[in-house]
CSV table of C-alpha atoms in Angstrom, one decimal:
chain,number,residue,atom,x,y,z
R,10,UNK,CA,-77.5,-68.1,28.0
R,11,UNK,CA,-73.8,-68.8,28.0
R,12,UNK,CA,-71.8,-70.4,25.2
R,13,UNK,CA,-70.4,-73.1,27.4
R,14,UNK,CA,-73.8,-74.6,28.2
R,15,UNK,CA,-75.6,-77.7,26.9
R,16,UNK,CA,-78.7,-75.8,25.7
R,17,UNK,CA,-76.6,-73.4,23.6
R,18,UNK,CA,-74.4,-76.0,22.0
R,19,UNK,CA,-77.0,-78.7,21.4
R,20,UNK,CA,-80.1,-76.6,20.9
R,21,UNK,CA,-79.7,-72.9,20.1
R,22,UNK,CA,-76.6,-73.1,17.9
R,23,UNK,CA,-77.6,-76.0,15.7
R,24,UNK,CA,-81.1,-74.5,15.2
R,25,UNK,CA,-79.5,-71.1,14.4
R,26,UNK,CA,-77.1,-72.6,11.9
R,27,UNK,CA,-79.7,-74.7,10.2
R,28,UNK,CA,-82.2,-71.8,9.9
R,29,UNK,CA,-79.5,-69.5,8.6
R,30,UNK,CA,-78.5,-72.1,6.0
R,31,UNK,CA,-81.9,-73.0,4.6
R,32,UNK,CA,-83.9,-69.7,4.5
R,33,UNK,CA,-83.6,-67.4,1.5
R,34,UNK,CA,-80.8,-64.9,1.4
R,35,UNK,CA,-83.0,-61.9,1.7
R,36,UNK,CA,-84.3,-63.2,5.1
R,37,UNK,CA,-81.0,-64.3,6.6
R,38,UNK,CA,-80.3,-61.0,8.5
R,39,UNK,CA,-83.9,-60.8,9.8
R,40,UNK,CA,-83.4,-64.3,11.2
R,41,UNK,CA,-80.1,-63.2,12.8
R,42,UNK,CA,-81.9,-60.4,14.5
R,43,UNK,CA,-84.7,-62.6,15.8
R,44,UNK,CA,-82.2,-65.2,17.0
R,45,UNK,CA,-80.1,-62.5,18.7
R,46,UNK,CA,-83.1,-61.1,20.6
R,47,UNK,CA,-84.1,-64.6,21.6
R,48,UNK,CA,-80.6,-65.3,22.8
R,49,UNK,CA,-80.7,-62.1,24.9
R,50,UNK,CA,-84.2,-62.8,26.2
R,51,UNK,CA,-83.1,-66.2,27.3
R,52,UNK,CA,-80.6,-64.7,29.7
R,53,UNK,CA,-82.4,-61.5,30.7
R,54,UNK,CA,-85.9,-61.2,29.3
R,55,UNK,CA,-86.8,-58.5,31.9
R,56,UNK,CA,-84.4,-56.0,30.3
R,57,UNK,CA,-85.0,-56.9,26.7
R,58,UNK,CA,-87.0,-53.6,26.3
R,59,UNK,CA,-83.9,-51.7,27.5
R,60,UNK,CA,-81.9,-53.1,24.6
R,61,UNK,CA,-84.6,-52.5,22.1
R,62,UNK,CA,-85.1,-48.9,23.3
R,63,UNK,CA,-81.3,-48.3,23.0
R,64,UNK,CA,-81.3,-49.7,19.5
R,65,UNK,CA,-84.3,-47.7,18.3
R,66,UNK,CA,-83.2,-44.4,20.0
R,67,UNK,CA,-79.7,-44.5,18.5
R,68,UNK,CA,-80.9,-45.5,15.1
R,69,UNK,CA,-83.1,-42.3,15.0
R,70,UNK,CA,-80.4,-40.2,16.6
R,71,UNK,CA,-77.9,-41.4,13.9
R,72,UNK,CA,-80.4,-40.4,11.1
R,73,UNK,CA,-80.9,-37.0,12.7
R,74,UNK,CA,-77.1,-36.3,13.1
R,75,UNK,CA,-76.5,-37.3,9.5
R,76,UNK,CA,-79.3,-35.0,8.3
R,77,UNK,CA,-77.8,-32.0,10.2
R,78,UNK,CA,-74.4,-32.8,8.8
R,79,UNK,CA,-75.6,-33.0,5.2
R,80,UNK,CA,-77.4,-29.7,5.5
R,81,UNK,CA,-74.4,-27.9,6.9
R,82,UNK,CA,-76.0,-27.4,10.3
R,83,UNK,CA,-72.9,-28.4,12.2
R,84,UNK,CA,-73.9,-26.8,15.5
R,85,UNK,CA,-77.2,-28.8,15.5
R,86,UNK,CA,-75.3,-32.0,14.7
R,87,UNK,CA,-73.0,-31.3,17.6
R,88,UNK,CA,-76.0,-30.7,19.9
R,89,UNK,CA,-77.7,-33.9,18.7
R,90,UNK,CA,-74.6,-36.0,19.3
R,91,UNK,CA,-74.1,-34.6,22.7
R,92,UNK,CA,-77.8,-35.1,23.6
R,93,UNK,CA,-77.9,-38.7,22.4
R,94,UNK,CA,-74.6,-39.5,24.1
R,95,UNK,CA,-75.9,-38.0,27.3
R,96,UNK,CA,-79.1,-40.1,27.0
R,97,UNK,CA,-77.1,-43.3,26.5
R,98,UNK,CA,-74.8,-42.5,29.4
R,99,UNK,CA,-77.8,-41.7,31.7
R,100,UNK,CA,-79.3,-45.1,30.8
R,101,UNK,CA,-76.0,-46.8,31.6
R,102,UNK,CA,-75.5,-44.8,34.7
R,103,UNK,CA,-78.9,-45.4,36.1
R,104,UNK,CA,-78.4,-49.2,36.0
R,105,UNK,CA,-74.7,-49.3,36.9
R,106,UNK,CA,-73.6,-46.2,38.8
R,107,UNK,CA,-76.6,-44.7,40.7
R,108,UNK,CA,-75.7,-46.5,43.9
R,109,UNK,CA,-72.1,-45.5,43.8
R,110,UNK,CA,-72.8,-41.8,43.3
R,111,UNK,CA,-75.4,-41.7,46.0
R,112,UNK,CA,-73.1,-43.5,48.4
R,113,UNK,CA,-70.7,-40.6,48.1
R,114,UNK,CA,-73.3,-38.4,49.7
R,115,UNK,CA,-74.2,-41.0,52.3
R,116,UNK,CA,-77.4,-42.1,50.7
R,117,UNK,CA,-78.3,-45.8,50.9
R,118,UNK,CA,-79.7,-47.1,47.6
R,119,UNK,CA,-80.5,-50.6,46.4
R,120,UNK,CA,-79.0,-50.7,42.9
R,121,UNK,CA,-81.3,-51.9,40.2
R,122,UNK,CA,-80.5,-55.2,38.5
R,123,UNK,CA,-78.2,-54.4,35.6
R,124,UNK,CA,-79.2,-55.5,32.1
R,125,UNK,CA,-76.6,-58.0,31.0
R,126,UNK,CA,-74.2,-56.6,28.5
R,127,UNK,CA,-75.3,-53.0,29.0
R,128,UNK,CA,-71.7,-51.7,29.0
R,129,UNK,CA,-71.0,-53.4,25.8
R,130,UNK,CA,-74.1,-52.6,23.8
R,131,UNK,CA,-74.0,-49.0,25.0
R,132,UNK,CA,-70.5,-48.6,23.6
R,133,UNK,CA,-71.7,-50.3,20.4
R,134,UNK,CA,-74.4,-47.7,19.8
R,135,UNK,CA,-72.2,-44.9,20.8
R,136,UNK,CA,-69.7,-46.0,18.2
R,137,UNK,CA,-72.6,-45.8,15.7
R,138,UNK,CA,-73.5,-42.2,16.4
R,139,UNK,CA,-69.8,-41.1,16.8
R,140,UNK,CA,-68.8,-42.6,13.4
R,141,UNK,CA,-71.7,-40.9,11.7
R,142,UNK,CA,-70.9,-37.5,13.4
R,143,UNK,CA,-67.2,-37.7,12.6
R,144,UNK,CA,-67.9,-38.8,9.0
R,145,UNK,CA,-66.2,-42.1,9.3
R,146,UNK,CA,-69.3,-44.0,7.9
R,147,UNK,CA,-72.7,-43.4,6.4
R,148,UNK,CA,-75.7,-44.2,8.6
R,149,UNK,CA,-77.2,-47.6,8.0
R,150,UNK,CA,-80.4,-47.2,5.9
R,151,UNK,CA,-81.4,-50.8,6.3
R,152,UNK,CA,-82.7,-51.1,9.9
R,153,UNK,CA,-82.3,-54.9,9.9
R,154,UNK,CA,-78.6,-54.5,9.1
R,155,UNK,CA,-78.3,-51.9,11.9
R,156,UNK,CA,-80.1,-54.3,14.3
R,157,UNK,CA,-77.7,-57.0,13.4
R,158,UNK,CA,-74.8,-54.6,14.2
R,159,UNK,CA,-76.1,-53.9,17.7
R,160,UNK,CA,-77.7,-57.1,18.8
R,161,UNK,CA,-75.7,-59.9,17.0
R,162,UNK,CA,-75.8,-62.6,19.6
R,163,UNK,CA,-72.1,-63.7,19.7
R,164,UNK,CA,-71.0,-60.2,20.9
R,165,UNK,CA,-74.1,-58.7,22.6
R,166,UNK,CA,-73.3,-59.9,26.1
R,167,UNK,CA,-69.5,-59.4,26.5
R,168,UNK,CA,-68.1,-58.1,23.2
R,169,UNK,CA,-65.8,-57.7,21.5
R,170,UNK,CA,-66.9,-54.1,21.0
R,171,UNK,CA,-67.2,-53.7,17.2
R,172,UNK,CA,-66.8,-50.1,15.9
R,173,UNK,CA,-69.5,-49.4,13.3
R,174,UNK,CA,-67.2,-47.9,10.7
R,175,UNK,CA,-64.9,-50.9,10.7
R,176,UNK,CA,-67.6,-53.5,10.0
R,177,UNK,CA,-70.3,-51.5,8.1
R,178,UNK,CA,-69.5,-53.1,4.8
R,179,UNK,CA,-69.9,-56.6,6.3
R,180,UNK,CA,-73.5,-55.8,7.4
R,181,UNK,CA,-74.7,-56.0,3.9
R,182,UNK,CA,-72.4,-58.7,2.6
R,183,UNK,CA,-71.1,-61.5,4.9
R,184,UNK,CA,-71.2,-64.7,2.9
R,185,UNK,CA,-70.5,-68.0,4.7
R,186,UNK,CA,-67.7,-70.0,3.1
R,187,UNK,CA,-66.4,-73.4,4.1
R,188,UNK,CA,-63.1,-71.8,5.2
R,189,UNK,CA,-64.9,-69.3,7.4
R,190,UNK,CA,-67.1,-72.0,8.9
R,191,UNK,CA,-64.3,-74.4,9.6
R,192,UNK,CA,-61.9,-71.9,11.1
R,193,UNK,CA,-64.7,-70.3,13.1
R,194,UNK,CA,-65.7,-73.7,14.5
R,195,UNK,CA,-62.0,-74.4,15.4
R,196,UNK,CA,-61.7,-71.0,17.2
R,197,UNK,CA,-65.0,-71.7,19.1
R,198,UNK,CA,-63.6,-75.0,20.3
R,199,UNK,CA,-60.3,-73.4,21.4
R,200,UNK,CA,-62.3,-70.8,23.4
R,201,UNK,CA,-64.4,-73.6,24.9
R,202,UNK,CA,-61.3,-75.3,26.0
R,203,UNK,CA,-59.9,-72.1,27.5
R,204,UNK,CA,-63.1,-71.6,29.5
R,205,UNK,CA,-63.9,-75.0,30.7
R,206,UNK,CA,-60.6,-76.8,31.2
R,207,UNK,CA,-58.4,-73.8,32.2
R,208,UNK,CA,-60.4,-70.8,33.5
R,209,UNK,CA,-63.0,-72.7,35.5
R,210,UNK,CA,-60.4,-75.0,37.1
R,211,UNK,CA,-58.2,-72.0,38.0
R,212,UNK,CA,-61.3,-70.2,39.3
R,213,UNK,CA,-62.2,-73.1,41.6
R,214,UNK,CA,-58.8,-72.9,43.3
R,215,UNK,CA,-58.9,-69.1,43.5
R,216,UNK,CA,-62.3,-69.1,45.1
R,217,UNK,CA,-61.3,-71.7,47.6
R,218,UNK,CA,-58.2,-69.7,48.6
R,219,UNK,CA,-60.3,-66.5,48.8
R,220,UNK,CA,-62.8,-68.2,51.1
R,221,UNK,CA,-60.1,-69.6,53.4
R,222,UNK,CA,-59.5,-66.4,55.3
R,223,UNK,CA,-55.9,-65.4,56.2
R,224,UNK,CA,-53.3,-67.1,54.0
R,225,UNK,CA,-49.6,-67.8,54.1
R,226,UNK,CA,-47.6,-65.7,51.7
R,227,UNK,CA,-47.2,-68.4,49.1
R,228,UNK,CA,-50.9,-69.2,49.2
R,229,UNK,CA,-51.8,-65.5,48.6
R,230,UNK,CA,-49.4,-65.4,45.7
R,231,UNK,CA,-50.9,-68.6,44.3
R,232,UNK,CA,-54.4,-67.1,44.5
R,233,UNK,CA,-53.2,-64.0,42.6
R,234,UNK,CA,-51.6,-66.1,39.9
R,235,UNK,CA,-54.7,-68.3,39.6
R,236,UNK,CA,-57.0,-65.4,39.3
R,237,UNK,CA,-54.8,-63.6,36.8
R,238,UNK,CA,-54.7,-66.7,34.5
R,239,UNK,CA,-58.4,-67.4,35.1
R,240,UNK,CA,-59.4,-63.9,34.0
R,241,UNK,CA,-57.2,-64.2,30.8
R,242,UNK,CA,-58.5,-67.6,29.8
R,243,UNK,CA,-62.1,-66.7,30.8
R,244,UNK,CA,-62.3,-63.5,28.8
R,245,UNK,CA,-60.0,-64.5,25.9
R,246,UNK,CA,-62.0,-67.8,25.8
R,247,UNK,CA,-65.2,-65.9,25.5
R,248,UNK,CA,-63.7,-63.7,22.8
R,249,UNK,CA,-62.5,-66.7,20.8
R,250,UNK,CA,-66.0,-68.3,21.0
R,251,UNK,CA,-67.7,-65.0,20.0
R,252,UNK,CA,-65.3,-64.4,17.1
R,253,UNK,CA,-65.5,-68.0,16.0
R,254,UNK,CA,-69.4,-67.9,16.1
R,255,UNK,CA,-69.4,-64.7,14.1
R,256,UNK,CA,-67.2,-66.3,11.5
R,257,UNK,CA,-69.5,-69.2,11.2
R,258,UNK,CA,-72.2,-66.7,10.2
R,259,UNK,CA,-69.9,-64.9,7.7
R,260,UNK,CA,-68.5,-62.1,9.8
R,261,UNK,CA,-64.8,-61.4,10.4
R,262,UNK,CA,-64.1,-59.7,13.7
R,263,UNK,CA,-60.6,-58.6,14.8
R,264,UNK,CA,-58.8,-60.4,17.6
R,265,UNK,CA,-59.6,-59.2,21.1
R,266,UNK,CA,-56.5,-60.7,22.8
R,267,UNK,CA,-52.9,-61.1,21.5
R,268,UNK,CA,-51.0,-63.1,24.1
R,269,UNK,CA,-50.8,-60.2,26.6
R,270,UNK,CA,-48.7,-62.2,29.1
R,271,UNK,CA,-45.7,-62.1,26.9
R,272,UNK,CA,-45.7,-58.3,26.6
R,273,UNK,CA,-42.5,-56.5,27.3
R,274,UNK,CA,-44.0,-53.3,28.6
R,275,UNK,CA,-47.2,-51.9,30.1
R,276,UNK,CA,-48.1,-50.0,26.9
R,277,UNK,CA,-47.5,-53.2,24.9
R,278,UNK,CA,-49.7,-55.1,27.4
R,279,UNK,CA,-52.6,-52.8,26.7
R,280,UNK,CA,-52.2,-53.2,23.0
R,281,UNK,CA,-52.7,-56.9,23.5
R,282,UNK,CA,-55.4,-57.1,26.3
R,283,UNK,CA,-59.1,-56.4,25.5
R,284,UNK,CA,-58.0,-54.8,22.3
R,285,UNK,CA,-61.5,-53.7,21.2
R,286,UNK,CA,-62.1,-51.7,24.4
R,287,UNK,CA,-58.7,-50.0,24.2
R,288,UNK,CA,-59.3,-49.0,20.6
R,289,UNK,CA,-62.8,-47.7,21.5
R,290,UNK,CA,-61.3,-45.4,24.2
R,291,UNK,CA,-58.5,-44.4,21.8
R,292,UNK,CA,-60.8,-43.5,18.9
R,293,UNK,CA,-63.7,-41.8,20.8
R,294,UNK,CA,-62.0,-40.3,23.9
R,295,UNK,CA,-58.2,-40.1,23.6
R,296,UNK,CA,-58.0,-38.8,20.1
R,297,UNK,CA,-60.9,-36.3,20.3
R,298,UNK,CA,-59.2,-34.8,23.4
R,299,UNK,CA,-56.0,-34.2,21.4
R,300,UNK,CA,-54.3,-37.6,21.7
R,301,UNK,CA,-50.6,-37.2,21.7
R,302,UNK,CA,-50.6,-34.1,19.4
R,303,UNK,CA,-50.3,-31.8,22.4
R,304,UNK,CA,-48.0,-30.8,25.2
R,305,UNK,CA,-46.6,-33.4,27.5
R,306,UNK,CA,-48.7,-32.2,30.4
R,307,UNK,CA,-51.9,-32.3,28.3
R,308,UNK,CA,-51.0,-35.7,27.0
R,309,UNK,CA,-50.5,-37.0,30.6
R,310,UNK,CA,-53.9,-35.6,31.5
R,311,UNK,CA,-55.5,-37.2,28.5
R,312,UNK,CA,-54.1,-40.6,29.4
R,313,UNK,CA,-55.1,-40.3,33.0
R,314,UNK,CA,-58.7,-39.4,32.0
R,315,UNK,CA,-58.8,-42.4,29.7
R,316,UNK,CA,-57.6,-44.7,32.4
R,317,UNK,CA,-60.0,-43.4,35.0
R,318,UNK,CA,-62.8,-43.9,32.6
R,319,UNK,CA,-61.5,-47.4,31.7
R,320,UNK,CA,-61.5,-48.4,35.4
R,321,UNK,CA,-64.9,-46.9,36.0
R,322,UNK,CA,-66.3,-48.7,32.9
R,323,UNK,CA,-65.4,-52.0,34.5
R,324,UNK,CA,-67.3,-51.3,37.8
R,325,UNK,CA,-68.9,-48.8,40.0
R,326,UNK,CA,-66.5,-48.9,43.0
R,327,UNK,CA,-63.3,-47.2,44.2
R,328,UNK,CA,-61.2,-50.2,43.6
R,329,UNK,CA,-61.9,-50.1,39.9
R,330,UNK,CA,-61.1,-46.4,39.7
R,331,UNK,CA,-57.9,-47.1,41.6
R,332,UNK,CA,-57.1,-49.9,39.2
R,333,UNK,CA,-57.5,-47.5,36.3
R,334,UNK,CA,-55.2,-44.9,38.0
R,335,UNK,CA,-52.7,-47.7,38.8
R,336,UNK,CA,-52.4,-48.6,35.1
R,337,UNK,CA,-52.6,-45.0,34.0
R,338,UNK,CA,-49.6,-44.2,36.2
R,339,UNK,CA,-47.7,-47.2,34.8
R,340,UNK,CA,-48.5,-46.1,31.2
R,341,UNK,CA,-47.2,-42.6,31.9
R,342,UNK,CA,-44.0,-44.0,33.5
R,343,UNK,CA,-43.6,-46.3,30.6
R,344,UNK,CA,-44.0,-43.4,28.1
R,345,UNK,CA,-41.9,-40.7,29.8
R,346,UNK,CA,-39.3,-42.6,31.9
R,347,UNK,CA,-39.1,-46.3,31.7
R,348,UNK,CA,-38.7,-46.6,27.9
R,349,UNK,CA,-35.5,-44.6,28.0
R,350,UNK,CA,-33.6,-47.6,29.5
R,351,UNK,CA,-36.1,-50.5,29.4
R,352,UNK,CA,-34.9,-51.7,26.0
R,353,UNK,CA,-31.4,-52.2,27.5
R,354,UNK,CA,-32.8,-54.8,29.9
R,355,UNK,CA,-33.0,-58.5,28.7
R,356,UNK,CA,-36.4,-59.2,27.2
R,357,UNK,CA,-37.3,-62.1,29.7
R,358,UNK,CA,-36.8,-59.6,32.6
R,359,UNK,CA,-38.9,-57.0,30.8
R,360,UNK,CA,-41.7,-59.6,30.3
R,361,UNK,CA,-41.5,-60.7,33.9
R,362,UNK,CA,-41.8,-57.2,35.2
R,363,UNK,CA,-44.7,-56.4,32.9
R,364,UNK,CA,-46.5,-59.6,34.0
R,365,UNK,CA,-45.9,-58.8,37.7
R,366,UNK,CA,-47.4,-55.3,37.2
R,367,UNK,CA,-50.4,-56.7,35.5
R,368,UNK,CA,-50.9,-59.4,38.1
R,369,UNK,CA,-50.6,-56.9,41.0
R,370,UNK,CA,-53.3,-54.8,39.2
R,371,UNK,CA,-55.7,-57.8,39.1
R,372,UNK,CA,-55.7,-57.8,42.9
R,373,UNK,CA,-57.6,-54.5,42.8
R,374,UNK,CA,-59.8,-56.1,40.2
R,375,UNK,CA,-60.9,-59.1,42.1
R,376,UNK,CA,-61.1,-57.5,45.5
R,377,UNK,CA,-64.5,-56.1,46.6
R,378,UNK,CA,-62.9,-53.0,48.1
R,379,UNK,CA,-59.6,-51.1,48.3
R,380,UNK,CA,-59.2,-52.3,51.9
R,381,UNK,CA,-59.6,-55.9,51.0
R,382,UNK,CA,-57.1,-55.4,48.1
R,383,UNK,CA,-54.4,-54.1,50.4
R,384,UNK,CA,-55.2,-56.8,52.9
R,385,UNK,CA,-54.4,-59.4,50.1
R,386,UNK,CA,-51.2,-57.6,49.4
R,387,UNK,CA,-50.4,-57.7,53.1
R,388,UNK,CA,-50.9,-61.5,53.1
R,389,UNK,CA,-48.6,-61.8,50.1
R,390,UNK,CA,-45.9,-60.1,52.1
R,391,UNK,CA,-46.5,-61.9,55.4
R,392,UNK,CA,-48.9,-59.7,57.4
R,393,UNK,CA,-51.0,-62.8,58.4
R,394,UNK,CA,-48.0,-64.2,60.3
R,395,UNK,CA,-48.7,-67.7,58.9
R,396,UNK,CA,-45.2,-68.0,57.4
R,397,UNK,CA,-44.3,-68.2,53.7
R,398,UNK,CA,-45.6,-71.8,53.1
R,399,UNK,CA,-48.0,-74.1,54.9
R,400,UNK,CA,-50.2,-77.1,54.4
R,401,UNK,CA,-52.8,-75.0,52.7
R,402,UNK,CA,-50.3,-73.9,50.1
R,403,UNK,CA,-49.2,-77.5,49.4
R,404,UNK,CA,-52.8,-78.8,49.2
R,405,UNK,CA,-54.0,-76.2,46.6
R,406,UNK,CA,-50.8,-76.2,44.6
R,407,UNK,CA,-50.9,-80.0,44.2
R,408,UNK,CA,-54.5,-79.8,43.2
R,409,UNK,CA,-54.1,-77.1,40.5
R,410,UNK,CA,-50.5,-77.9,39.2
R,411,UNK,CA,-51.6,-80.0,36.2
R,412,UNK,CA,-53.8,-77.1,35.1
R,413,UNK,CA,-51.4,-74.3,36.1
R,414,UNK,CA,-48.5,-75.7,33.9
R,415,UNK,CA,-50.4,-75.8,30.6
R,416,UNK,CA,-52.1,-72.5,31.5
R,417,UNK,CA,-48.7,-70.9,31.7
R,418,UNK,CA,-47.4,-72.6,28.6
R,419,UNK,CA,-50.4,-71.5,26.5
R,420,UNK,CA,-49.8,-67.9,27.3
R,421,UNK,CA,-47.2,-68.0,24.6
R,422,UNK,CA,-48.2,-68.3,20.9
R,423,UNK,CA,-45.6,-70.9,20.2
R,424,UNK,CA,-47.7,-74.0,21.1
R,425,UNK,CA,-50.6,-72.8,18.9
R,426,UNK,CA,-48.3,-72.0,16.0
R,427,UNK,CA,-46.7,-75.4,16.2
R,428,UNK,CA,-50.0,-77.2,16.2
R,429,UNK,CA,-51.2,-75.1,13.2
R,430,UNK,CA,-48.1,-75.8,11.2
R,431,UNK,CA,-48.4,-79.5,12.0
R,432,UNK,CA,-52.0,-79.7,10.9
R,433,UNK,CA,-51.1,-78.1,7.5
R,434,UNK,CA,-48.1,-80.4,6.8
R,435,UNK,CA,-49.9,-83.2,4.9
R,436,UNK,CA,-53.2,-85.1,4.8
R,437,UNK,CA,-52.3,-87.4,7.7
R,438,UNK,CA,-51.5,-84.4,9.8
R,439,UNK,CA,-54.8,-82.7,8.9
R,440,UNK,CA,-56.6,-85.9,9.8
R,441,UNK,CA,-54.8,-85.9,13.2
R,442,UNK,CA,-55.8,-82.3,13.6
R,443,UNK,CA,-59.4,-83.0,13.0
R,444,UNK,CA,-59.3,-86.0,15.4
R,445,UNK,CA,-57.7,-83.7,17.9
R,446,UNK,CA,-60.5,-81.1,17.7
R,447,UNK,CA,-63.2,-83.9,17.9
R,448,UNK,CA,-61.5,-85.2,21.0
R,449,UNK,CA,-61.2,-81.7,22.5
R,450,UNK,CA,-65.0,-81.2,21.9
R,451,UNK,CA,-65.9,-84.4,23.8
R,452,UNK,CA,-63.5,-83.5,26.6
R,453,UNK,CA,-65.2,-80.1,26.9
R,454,UNK,CA,-68.6,-81.7,26.9
R,455,UNK,CA,-67.6,-84.1,29.6
R,456,UNK,CA,-66.3,-81.1,31.7
R,457,UNK,CA,-69.5,-79.2,31.0
R,458,UNK,CA,-71.7,-82.0,32.2
R,459,UNK,CA,-69.7,-82.8,35.3
R,460,UNK,CA,-69.1,-79.2,36.5
R,461,UNK,CA,-71.5,-76.8,38.2
R,462,UNK,CA,-72.7,-73.8,36.2
R,463,UNK,CA,-70.3,-70.9,35.9
R,464,UNK,CA,-70.8,-67.7,34.0
R,465,UNK,CA,-68.1,-65.6,32.3
R,466,UNK,CA,-66.4,-63.1,34.6
R,467,UNK,CA,-67.1,-60.2,32.2
R,468,UNK,CA,-70.9,-60.8,32.3
R,469,UNK,CA,-71.0,-58.5,35.3
R,470,UNK,CA,-69.6,-55.6,33.4
C-alpha cells in the first residue's frame, strides 16, 4: 500500500487514527503493531513471514548479546553479533543479490521476488543489535515496543532508517499532542504535493524521453534533469509523508532531506541527501573501521569501502557499484584536493558544480546497465547525430515547463520559509494558511484520481 492512494488516505489512515485515539493507552502500541503488519501485508503478504522472522530473530539475538556483555563474556558477545549480522545479511543477500553473484560465474538464475522494504528493515534490525553490542542503548524488554520500532508502518517500506539508540526513549513514551498532529498533517500534505504534482509529472516526461530511443543533446539533458528532480521529490516526498505520519502518532523522526540541491560541495550534498542512510553507514561502518582517526591512505580506503557498500545497497548491478565509486571518488577529491581552493569560488558556481556532479551520477542510477548509462552520456554530448535541439525537445519542454519551474524553485528553502512566516503573522494569515492546505489536499486528491498508479522509486530498494 502506498501513501498516495485512495485506500490509504480514505480507509487505512482514518481507521488507524480513530483506533489509536479511542483505545486505552496500554493497548495503543499493540494496535500500532497490528496496523503496521496489516499495512505490510496489504502490499506484500507473501513475504510477511520474512519480516516477522527478522523481527523475532534479532530480538532474541539482542537479548543474547546483552547477556554476554553483562556477564563479561566479550568474545561471546562479539561472536553473537557477527553471527546475527551474517544471518541478516544472508537473508538480504538471498533475496537481493543471489542473481548478481551467480551471474559473475556465468550462472543463470531467476531472482526471487524481493520482500518490499527488506533493505530498510534489515538495516533497522542491524541498528538494534549494533547499538546493544556497542553499549549505546539497553535492549528493549517490552517486545511490543520493539515490534513498533521495527515494523512501524510509516517507515517500514522506504525509511527513514531510524537508529535504535536515537529513538529508544520514544518507544515507551510518544504522546500525541495537537501541535504534533497538526504539523505532522501539514508535512504529510507537503510530501503528497511533492509526489503527485511534481515527482509523478516529471517522471512521465522522463519515461517518455527514455522510451523515445536516440535523442538530441538537449532532450537527453532534459531527461537527466527531469529524473534528478523526480528522484528528489519522489523520495523526499515519501520521507515527508513518513515523518508526518509518525508525528501524527506521537513520534519525532529527524529530517531525511535538507535541500540537497543547494549544496556547495559533494560532501555537503551527502550531508543533506538521504540523511538517515548516510548516518547509518557512518555510525556502523565508517567509524568502526577507524573513521577519520587514521592515516590519509586508510581514511581514503574507509571512504571507498563505505561508498561501494552504499552503491551496492541500492541495487545488485554494476551500475550501482560504479555510482558508489563515482561519488566516493568525488568525496575523496573534495576532502583532499578541491576544498583547498573551492571556498575561493563564488557560491553560485560551487552550487552549480555540485548539482551537475549529482545529476551526472543519477544517470548511472536510472540506467539499467553501465553501457546504457554511457550511451545516455553520449546522447547528451551529440553522439546520436540528431543535433542539439529538435522538435522532440520543444514538445517535451513545453509540456513539462510549468512543473519544471516550481520544481527548481522549491529546491531552495526560501519559498517554504516565506510561507511559514506568513502563516504565523496573524489570525488572518493563519486562516489563509489553513485554506491553502485544504486546497492543496483537494488538488492532490484530484491528481490522485486522474492519474494512473505509480509507486515510489525507492520501493525497489
